[in-house]
Short mmCIF file of C-alpha atoms and ligand atoms in Angstrom, two decimals:
data_model
loop_
_atom_site.label_atom_id
_atom_site.label_comp_id
_atom_site.label_asym_id
_atom_site.label_seq_id
_atom_site.Cartn_x
_atom_site.Cartn_y
_atom_site.Cartn_z
CA UNK A 1 11.54 -14.37 8.18
CA UNK A 2 9.38 -15.20 11.24
CA UNK A 3 11.42 -17.85 12.90
CA UNK A 4 9.41 -19.58 15.65
CA UNK A 5 10.48 -21.48 18.74
CA UNK A 6 11.25 -25.00 17.53
CA UNK A 7 10.50 -26.43 21.06
CA UNK A 8 6.90 -26.14 20.21
CA UNK A 9 7.19 -29.01 17.81
CA UNK A 10 8.32 -31.23 20.64
CA UNK A 11 5.04 -30.54 22.66
CA UNK A 12 1.90 -32.67 22.49
CA UNK A 13 -0.28 -30.95 19.95
CA UNK A 14 -2.75 -29.92 22.55
CA UNK A 15 -2.72 -29.43 26.35
CA UNK A 16 -4.30 -32.45 28.11
CA UNK A 17 -7.34 -30.54 29.44
CA UNK A 18 -7.98 -28.85 26.16
CA UNK A 19 -8.16 -32.26 24.61
CA UNK A 20 -10.57 -33.56 27.19
CA UNK A 21 -12.85 -30.55 26.59
CA UNK A 22 -12.89 -31.13 22.90
CA UNK A 23 -14.03 -34.82 23.25
CA UNK A 24 -16.64 -33.66 25.64
CA UNK A 25 -17.89 -30.97 23.34
CA UNK A 26 -18.31 -33.64 20.70
CA UNK A 27 -20.22 -35.87 23.16
CA UNK A 28 -22.62 -32.95 23.68
CA UNK A 29 -22.94 -32.29 19.99
CA UNK A 30 -23.92 -35.89 19.37
CA UNK A 31 -26.79 -35.20 21.78
CA UNK A 32 -26.15 -38.46 23.66
CA UNK A 33 -29.21 -39.68 25.61
CA UNK A 34 -27.45 -39.29 29.00
CA UNK A 35 -26.87 -35.76 30.17
CA UNK A 36 -23.21 -35.20 30.97
CA UNK A 37 -21.99 -34.75 34.57
CA UNK A 38 -18.46 -33.46 34.67
CA UNK A 39 -16.33 -35.26 37.24
CA UNK A 40 -13.09 -34.33 35.39
CA UNK A 41 -13.15 -30.66 36.44
CA UNK A 42 -10.05 -29.01 37.83
CA UNK A 43 -12.03 -25.78 38.43
CA UNK A 44 -13.97 -24.79 41.46
CA UNK A 45 -17.71 -24.51 40.83
CA UNK A 46 -17.94 -21.36 43.04
CA UNK A 47 -19.39 -19.23 44.37
CA UNK A 48 -16.74 -16.79 45.99
CA UNK A 49 -17.44 -15.66 49.69
CA UNK A 50 -19.32 -12.51 50.19
CA UNK A 51 -16.57 -10.92 52.02
CA UNK A 52 -14.43 -11.36 49.00
CA UNK A 53 -17.09 -9.85 46.73
CA UNK A 54 -17.55 -6.88 49.26
CA UNK A 55 -13.70 -6.24 49.28
CA UNK A 56 -13.59 -6.32 45.39
CA UNK A 57 -16.54 -3.99 45.11
CA UNK A 58 -14.91 -1.54 47.48
CA UNK A 59 -11.65 -1.76 45.54
CA UNK A 60 -13.57 -0.94 42.28
CA UNK A 61 -15.00 2.09 44.22
CA UNK A 62 -11.51 3.14 45.20
CA UNK A 63 -10.82 3.42 41.56
CA UNK A 64 -13.62 5.91 40.93
CA UNK A 65 -12.15 8.44 43.32
CA UNK A 66 -9.16 10.59 42.45
CA UNK A 67 -7.72 10.26 46.01
CA UNK A 68 -7.93 6.54 46.22
CA UNK A 69 -7.46 5.66 42.55
CA UNK A 70 -4.82 2.89 41.95
CA UNK A 71 -2.77 2.70 38.68
CA UNK A 72 0.30 0.46 38.34
CA UNK A 73 0.87 -1.13 41.62
CA UNK A 74 4.13 -2.51 42.93
CA UNK A 75 5.30 -5.36 40.66
CA UNK A 76 5.88 -7.59 43.75
CA UNK A 77 2.29 -7.03 44.91
CA UNK A 78 0.77 -4.62 47.55
CA UNK A 79 2.18 -4.82 51.00
CA UNK A 80 -1.23 -5.08 52.51
CA UNK A 81 -1.42 -8.56 50.94
CA UNK A 82 2.22 -9.54 51.39
CA UNK A 83 2.10 -8.61 55.02
CA UNK A 84 -1.12 -10.63 55.85
CA UNK A 85 0.31 -13.68 53.85
CA UNK A 86 3.58 -13.42 55.88
CA UNK A 87 1.51 -13.24 59.16
CA UNK A 88 -1.23 -15.75 58.58
CA UNK A 89 0.45 -18.37 56.34
CA UNK A 90 3.94 -18.30 57.78
CA UNK A 91 4.58 -16.45 61.04
CA UNK A 92 1.58 -17.79 62.84
CA UNK A 93 2.61 -21.29 61.78
CA UNK A 94 6.09 -20.76 63.25
CA UNK A 95 7.75 -20.37 59.87
CA UNK A 96 10.30 -17.57 59.60
CA UNK A 97 10.16 -15.86 56.06
CA UNK A 98 9.72 -12.14 55.70
CA UNK A 99 7.38 -10.27 53.44
CA UNK A 100 10.17 -9.17 51.06
CA UNK A 101 10.40 -12.73 49.67
CA UNK A 102 6.74 -13.01 48.86
CA UNK A 103 5.89 -12.18 45.20
CA UNK A 104 2.08 -11.74 44.43
CA UNK A 105 1.19 -13.09 41.03
CA UNK A 106 -1.71 -13.54 38.70
CA UNK A 107 -1.76 -17.35 39.55
CA UNK A 108 0.43 -20.33 40.13
CA UNK A 109 0.41 -21.48 36.43
CA UNK A 110 1.98 -18.26 35.31
CA UNK A 111 4.71 -18.42 37.98
CA UNK A 112 5.45 -21.99 37.18
CA UNK A 113 5.89 -21.18 33.61
CA UNK A 114 7.73 -17.84 34.07
CA UNK A 115 10.34 -19.34 36.57
CA UNK A 116 12.03 -20.97 33.56
CA UNK A 117 13.16 -17.44 32.59
CA UNK A 118 15.74 -17.33 35.49
CA UNK A 119 17.00 -20.82 35.11
CA UNK A 120 19.59 -22.11 32.52
CA UNK A 121 18.44 -24.20 29.65
CA UNK A 122 21.09 -26.71 30.68
CA UNK A 123 19.37 -27.47 34.00
CA UNK A 124 18.25 -31.15 34.33
CA UNK A 125 14.68 -31.36 35.42
CA UNK A 126 12.87 -33.98 37.36
CA UNK A 127 9.10 -34.30 37.64
CA UNK A 128 6.70 -36.69 39.53
CA UNK A 129 5.02 -39.27 37.26
CA UNK A 130 2.06 -38.84 37.16
CA UNK A 131 2.06 -35.00 37.53
CA UNK A 132 0.29 -31.78 36.58
CA UNK A 133 1.09 -31.56 32.75
CA UNK A 134 2.32 -27.86 32.94
CA UNK A 135 5.53 -28.83 34.61
CA UNK A 136 6.79 -30.82 31.61
CA UNK A 137 5.26 -28.65 28.98
CA UNK A 138 6.76 -25.51 30.38
CA UNK A 139 10.24 -27.08 30.30
CA UNK A 140 9.70 -28.36 26.75
CA UNK A 141 8.79 -24.84 25.59
CA UNK A 142 12.04 -23.60 27.36
CA UNK A 143 14.14 -26.35 25.58
CA UNK A 144 14.98 -28.58 28.71
CA UNK A 145 13.50 -31.73 27.33
CA UNK A 146 16.02 -33.45 25.15
CA UNK A 147 14.49 -35.85 22.54
CA UNK A 148 10.96 -37.44 22.59
CA UNK A 149 11.39 -41.27 22.94
CA UNK A 150 8.12 -42.95 23.11
CA UNK A 151 6.00 -40.94 25.59
CA UNK A 152 9.00 -39.58 27.44
CA UNK A 153 11.62 -36.94 27.00
CA UNK A 154 15.13 -38.05 27.19
CA UNK A 155 16.57 -35.20 29.21
CA UNK A 156 13.64 -35.29 31.90
CA UNK A 157 13.88 -37.46 34.92
CA UNK A 158 10.49 -39.04 35.77
CA UNK A 159 10.08 -39.70 39.41
CA UNK A 160 7.76 -42.68 39.64
CA UNK A 161 4.85 -42.53 42.09
CA UNK A 162 3.45 -45.90 42.73
CA UNK A 163 0.40 -47.11 44.75
CA UNK A 164 2.73 -49.35 47.01
CA UNK A 165 4.55 -46.29 48.08
CA UNK A 166 1.50 -43.98 48.66
CA UNK A 167 2.41 -42.25 45.30
CA UNK A 168 5.41 -40.65 47.04
CA UNK A 169 8.13 -39.92 44.35
CA UNK A 170 11.19 -41.98 44.38
CA UNK A 171 14.57 -40.11 44.82
CA UNK A 172 16.42 -40.18 41.33
CA UNK A 173 19.57 -42.22 40.85
CA UNK A 174 21.06 -39.49 38.81
CA UNK A 175 21.90 -35.78 39.75
CA UNK A 176 19.00 -33.34 38.75
CA UNK A 177 18.96 -29.68 39.05
CA UNK A 178 15.31 -28.72 39.39
CA UNK A 179 12.75 -30.90 41.05
CA UNK A 180 8.99 -30.21 40.85
CA UNK A 181 7.06 -31.54 43.95
CA UNK A 182 3.38 -31.03 44.19
CA UNK A 183 1.66 -31.64 47.54
CA UNK A 184 -1.40 -32.29 48.05
CA UNK A 185 -0.75 -33.75 44.59
CA UNK A 186 -2.74 -33.22 41.49
CA UNK A 187 -3.72 -35.84 40.19
CA UNK A 188 -3.05 -38.41 42.92
CA UNK A 189 -4.34 -36.56 45.93
CA UNK A 190 -1.35 -37.86 47.91
CA UNK A 191 0.26 -35.62 50.45
CA UNK A 192 3.92 -35.72 51.39
CA UNK A 193 4.67 -36.15 54.96
CA UNK A 194 7.53 -34.36 56.74
CA UNK A 195 9.82 -37.56 56.52
CA UNK A 196 9.43 -37.49 52.69
CA UNK A 197 10.06 -33.83 52.33
CA UNK A 198 13.20 -34.07 54.54
CA UNK A 199 14.54 -36.59 52.04
CA UNK A 200 14.01 -34.13 49.16
CA UNK A 201 15.60 -31.25 51.02
CA UNK A 202 18.52 -33.28 51.96
CA UNK A 203 18.89 -34.53 48.27
CA UNK A 204 18.58 -30.92 47.05
CA UNK A 205 21.24 -29.73 49.47
CA UNK A 206 23.66 -32.51 48.52
CA UNK A 207 23.07 -31.98 44.81
CA UNK A 208 22.80 -28.26 44.65
CA UNK A 209 19.23 -28.59 43.23
CA UNK A 210 16.24 -26.36 43.37
CA UNK A 211 12.84 -27.63 44.58
CA UNK A 212 9.92 -25.96 43.03
CA UNK A 213 7.12 -26.81 45.67
CA UNK A 214 3.54 -26.36 44.23
CA UNK A 215 1.24 -26.28 47.27
CA UNK A 216 -1.83 -25.01 45.41
CA UNK A 217 -3.96 -27.37 47.46
CA UNK A 218 -2.51 -26.77 51.06
CA UNK A 219 -5.84 -25.44 52.25
CA UNK A 220 -7.24 -29.04 51.82
CA UNK A 221 -4.89 -30.59 54.28
CA UNK A 222 -6.84 -31.70 57.35
CA UNK A 223 -4.34 -34.07 59.06
CA UNK A 224 -2.50 -31.55 61.19
CA UNK A 225 0.74 -33.55 61.23
CA UNK A 226 1.03 -33.13 57.38
CA UNK A 227 3.13 -30.12 56.22
CA UNK A 228 1.35 -27.32 54.38
CA UNK A 229 4.62 -25.58 53.46
CA UNK A 230 8.00 -26.99 52.52
CA UNK A 231 9.55 -24.39 54.80
CA UNK A 232 8.30 -26.40 57.73
CA UNK A 233 11.45 -28.52 56.99
CA UNK A 234 14.70 -27.29 58.40
CA UNK A 235 17.10 -25.93 55.67
CA UNK A 236 14.40 -25.83 52.90
CA UNK A 237 14.81 -22.04 52.44
CA UNK A 238 18.22 -22.66 50.89
CA UNK A 239 16.67 -25.04 48.30
CA UNK A 240 13.09 -24.29 47.67
CA UNK A 241 10.67 -22.03 45.89
CA UNK A 242 7.08 -22.35 47.17
CA UNK A 243 4.19 -21.63 44.82
CA UNK A 244 0.71 -20.97 45.96
CA UNK A 245 -2.61 -20.02 44.59
CA UNK A 246 -6.02 -18.56 45.80
CA UNK A 247 -7.67 -20.50 42.86
CA UNK A 248 -8.60 -23.78 44.51
CA UNK A 249 -8.88 -22.45 48.08
CA UNK A 250 -10.87 -19.25 47.55
CA UNK A 251 -12.46 -19.75 44.29
CA UNK A 252 -10.10 -17.56 42.36
CA UNK A 253 -9.65 -19.51 39.16
CA UNK A 254 -11.29 -16.60 37.28
CA UNK A 255 -10.31 -13.77 39.52
CA UNK A 256 -6.45 -14.78 39.29
CA UNK A 257 -4.25 -14.36 42.21
CA UNK A 258 -1.46 -16.37 43.81
CA UNK A 259 1.98 -16.00 45.13
CA UNK A 260 5.52 -17.29 45.12
CA UNK A 261 8.01 -17.39 47.95
CA UNK A 262 11.63 -17.01 46.75
CA UNK A 263 13.97 -16.90 49.84
CA UNK A 264 17.04 -14.70 49.75
CA UNK A 265 19.30 -17.58 50.95
CA UNK A 266 18.44 -19.47 47.89
CA UNK A 267 21.45 -19.01 45.37
CA UNK A 268 22.20 -20.19 41.92
CA UNK A 269 25.31 -19.89 39.70
CA UNK A 270 26.08 -18.14 36.51
CA UNK A 271 28.07 -20.25 33.97
CA UNK A 272 31.24 -18.56 35.01
CA UNK A 273 30.61 -19.90 38.56
CA UNK A 274 29.45 -16.55 40.02
CA UNK A 275 26.93 -16.83 42.74
CA UNK A 276 23.46 -15.01 42.68
CA UNK A 277 20.42 -14.83 44.69
CA UNK A 278 17.39 -16.24 42.88
CA UNK A 279 15.24 -13.62 44.73
CA UNK A 280 17.04 -10.81 42.92
CA UNK A 281 16.81 -12.57 39.59
CA UNK A 282 13.13 -13.18 40.00
CA UNK A 283 12.55 -9.58 41.12
CA UNK A 284 14.33 -8.37 37.99
CA UNK A 285 12.34 -10.74 35.85
CA UNK A 286 9.07 -9.59 37.44
CA UNK A 287 9.85 -5.91 37.18
CA UNK A 288 10.63 -6.25 33.53
CA UNK A 289 7.79 -8.66 32.30
CA UNK A 290 5.10 -8.23 34.83
CA UNK A 291 3.13 -5.21 36.09
CA UNK A 292 1.62 -6.70 39.06
CA UNK A 293 -1.65 -8.51 39.81
CA UNK A 294 -4.79 -6.38 39.68
CA UNK A 295 -5.49 -4.28 42.73
CA UNK A 296 -9.10 -5.66 42.75
CA UNK A 297 -7.98 -9.31 42.89
CA UNK A 298 -5.32 -8.59 45.54
CA UNK A 299 -8.02 -6.77 47.70
CA UNK A 300 -10.21 -9.82 47.24
CA UNK A 301 -7.37 -12.17 48.37
CA UNK A 302 -6.78 -10.04 51.33
CA UNK A 303 -10.33 -10.69 52.42
CA UNK A 304 -9.79 -14.34 52.46
CA UNK A 305 -7.59 -13.75 55.52
CA UNK A 306 -10.26 -12.16 57.67
CA UNK A 307 -12.21 -14.37 60.06
CA UNK A 308 -15.06 -14.50 57.62
CA UNK A 309 -12.85 -15.21 54.72
CA UNK A 310 -11.02 -18.03 56.61
CA UNK A 311 -14.34 -19.68 57.52
CA UNK A 312 -15.39 -19.45 53.87
CA UNK A 313 -12.21 -21.22 52.71
CA UNK A 314 -12.84 -23.87 55.32
CA UNK A 315 -16.33 -24.33 54.32
CA UNK A 316 -15.68 -24.39 50.61
CA UNK A 317 -12.71 -26.88 50.90
CA UNK A 318 -14.76 -29.04 53.26
CA UNK A 319 -17.59 -29.38 50.66
CA UNK A 320 -15.14 -30.61 47.98
CA UNK A 321 -13.30 -33.01 50.26
CA UNK A 322 -16.69 -34.39 51.30
CA UNK A 323 -17.61 -35.01 47.62
CA UNK A 324 -14.24 -36.55 46.92
CA UNK A 325 -14.48 -38.78 50.10
CA UNK A 326 -17.73 -40.15 48.90
CA UNK A 327 -16.30 -40.87 45.44
CA UNK A 328 -13.34 -42.48 47.16
CA UNK A 329 -15.48 -44.71 49.12
CA UNK A 330 -17.44 -45.77 45.99
CA UNK A 331 -14.40 -46.96 44.21
CA UNK A 332 -12.82 -48.41 47.32
CA UNK A 333 -15.90 -50.55 48.07
CA UNK A 334 -15.63 -51.84 44.38
CA UNK A 335 -12.12 -53.01 44.98
CA UNK A 336 -10.32 -50.40 42.88
CA UNK A 337 -6.86 -48.95 44.16
CA UNK A 338 -7.78 -45.49 45.47
CA UNK A 339 -6.01 -42.43 46.97
CA UNK A 340 -6.98 -38.90 47.64
CA UNK A 341 -10.28 -37.79 48.90
CA UNK A 342 -8.98 -36.98 52.40
CA UNK A 343 -6.62 -34.10 52.40
CA UNK A 344 -7.45 -33.40 48.66
CA UNK A 345 -10.32 -32.53 46.40
CA UNK A 346 -9.24 -35.26 43.93
CA UNK A 347 -9.70 -39.06 43.95
CA UNK A 348 -7.25 -41.14 41.91
CA UNK A 349 -8.74 -44.65 41.10
CA UNK A 350 -6.97 -47.54 39.36
CA UNK A 351 -9.21 -50.16 37.86
CA UNK A 352 -8.92 -53.76 38.69
CA UNK A 353 -9.95 -55.01 35.21
CA UNK A 354 -6.70 -54.25 33.46
CA UNK A 355 -8.39 -51.60 31.38
CA UNK A 356 -6.41 -48.67 30.03
CA UNK A 357 -7.15 -45.07 31.43
CA UNK A 358 -8.81 -44.13 28.07
CA UNK A 359 -10.85 -47.27 28.00
CA UNK A 360 -12.27 -46.38 31.43
CA UNK A 361 -12.75 -42.87 30.49
CA UNK A 362 -14.59 -43.80 27.30
CA UNK A 363 -16.85 -46.46 29.04
CA UNK A 364 -17.79 -44.06 31.88
CA UNK A 365 -18.67 -41.39 29.39
CA UNK A 366 -20.77 -43.72 27.10
CA UNK A 367 -22.37 -45.80 29.62
CA UNK A 368 -22.82 -43.39 32.48
CA UNK A 369 -22.53 -39.92 30.93
CA UNK A 370 -19.68 -39.19 33.37
CA UNK A 371 -16.48 -37.44 32.36
CA UNK A 372 -13.30 -38.19 34.25
CA UNK A 373 -9.71 -37.33 33.46
CA UNK A 374 -7.63 -40.29 32.01
CA UNK A 375 -4.76 -40.97 34.24
CA UNK A 376 -2.30 -41.64 31.48
CA UNK A 377 -2.63 -37.99 30.56
CA UNK A 378 -0.57 -37.19 33.59
CA UNK A 379 2.24 -39.65 32.79
CA UNK A 380 3.06 -43.25 32.01
CA UNK A 381 2.58 -44.20 35.71
CA UNK A 382 -1.03 -43.00 35.49
CA UNK A 383 -2.00 -45.76 33.09
CA UNK A 384 -5.08 -47.79 34.22
CA UNK A 385 -6.20 -44.85 36.55
CA UNK A 386 -8.69 -42.09 36.28
CA UNK A 387 -8.86 -38.82 38.26
CA UNK A 388 -12.14 -37.70 39.58
CA UNK A 389 -12.73 -34.40 41.07
CA UNK A 390 -14.81 -33.16 44.07
CA UNK A 391 -15.19 -29.75 42.44
CA UNK A 392 -18.82 -30.08 42.08
CA UNK A 393 -22.13 -29.50 43.73
CA UNK A 394 -23.26 -32.20 46.18
CA UNK A 395 -26.21 -32.96 43.98
CA UNK A 396 -24.13 -33.64 40.91
CA UNK A 397 -21.68 -35.68 42.88
CA UNK A 398 -24.50 -37.66 44.40
CA UNK A 399 -25.99 -38.27 40.89
CA UNK A 400 -22.58 -39.25 39.55
CA UNK A 401 -22.06 -41.79 42.36
CA UNK A 402 -25.47 -43.31 41.78
CA UNK A 403 -24.62 -43.80 38.04
CA UNK A 404 -21.10 -45.03 38.53
CA UNK A 405 -22.21 -47.31 41.48
CA UNK A 406 -24.77 -48.98 39.12
CA UNK A 407 -22.14 -49.51 36.39
CA UNK A 408 -19.63 -50.87 38.83
CA UNK A 409 -22.27 -53.23 40.12
CA UNK A 410 -23.25 -54.38 36.59
CA UNK A 411 -19.57 -54.82 35.75
CA UNK A 412 -19.00 -56.93 38.70
CA UNK A 413 -21.82 -59.29 37.74
CA UNK A 414 -20.72 -59.48 34.13
CA UNK A 415 -17.15 -60.41 34.94
CA UNK A 416 -18.32 -63.42 37.27
C1 PLP B 1 -4.82 -25.55 39.45
C2 PLP B 1 -3.33 -25.73 39.55
C3 PLP B 1 -2.52 -24.64 39.41
C4 PLP B 1 -2.93 -23.40 38.79
O1 PLP B 1 -3.38 -22.49 39.62
P1 PLP B 1 -3.64 -21.07 39.10
O2 PLP B 1 -3.27 -20.24 40.30
O3 PLP B 1 -5.09 -20.93 38.84
O4 PLP B 1 -2.79 -20.66 37.90
C5 PLP B 1 -1.15 -24.89 39.69
N1 PLP B 1 -0.72 -26.11 40.09
C6 PLP B 1 -1.64 -27.15 40.34
C7 PLP B 1 -1.12 -28.48 40.77
C8 PLP B 1 -2.87 -27.01 40.05
O5 PLP B 1 -3.71 -28.00 40.15
#
């Protein structure tokens, strides 16, 4: 008999972004009079930098030659990429980690899910509310959720992020074992300052917890006093795994490449109390279940660290921040509660009319032909909010701003 994983029954039947795509496909099918502009997108519009394309072309050529052919690579990633990450992302910024703790992956989403393999099912998990939906869904699949009560799982601790506190998560009252932090945050665009991260590192030390720090958007940070890495906080190496991705910073959403840092001083315990390095467990997991990211994508990622590559990352992220900052201004001027759009490609906008997230989502779709992401899809605290993304061309963003601006103006007059 094919017995399946019962935990799947506890999941929402479709992943949030899949559900939105279905609604939008239906909108198109119905041939609505207004052509759709997608402001819900969590994907970069591209294109990739020429230096990345050149590096990948060259990598393909390497494969055509017996002498430079590459077959299975090291599971942990090629040292050319690990060395440059070590140098540019850490050492040059005064962070002391060495290349042996960097694991190249085929993306952050995969690492986030796979990390569950090395952690006990009994670990108590805390996530920010609202947050990127994969954190909860991954843990449901692994069986760390408890029971579904309303919209929440009984064994998961929801760290409320509220406007009055800049969407910084609250420390839990209870003891938790795994804490997911995402900064700059998807969906709220909020960035945790050093003082906030210090609180979490302290909590994790006192409670023997692991922080999984998702910094997929670190390249969007412009305020130099904001931390890009959790390892900028003293003692963080003993409690945190850092997960990064070239997706949103280099346009690698389709190419697939990212990395995780698993420090050797970070240790966990077997159920009999024996101590073990998470680095060695992760290494064992990866060598068993992963055969390394593609040589071609790793050469592409390496090119992002050249002067030309870094310039292109800056230019691309600048463009999306610019779009997001204009979206932010639009809603701010209309009296909505807004975050993001400064050190982030996302804008998080709470409506002042008391409408639900789905009401706003549907209204903007019907009346303006604009798709957004309903904030409630990211958690209960997201109710009343929508997420808009700067991942678009300037033309599309400008057109969207014009349409939404008109709607905001009409709505203002109607409500008077
Ligand atoms: C997009 C995104 C990811 C996934 O990145 P990939 O490397 O493409 O898998 C992970 N975390 C957050 C918060 C994201 O927004």
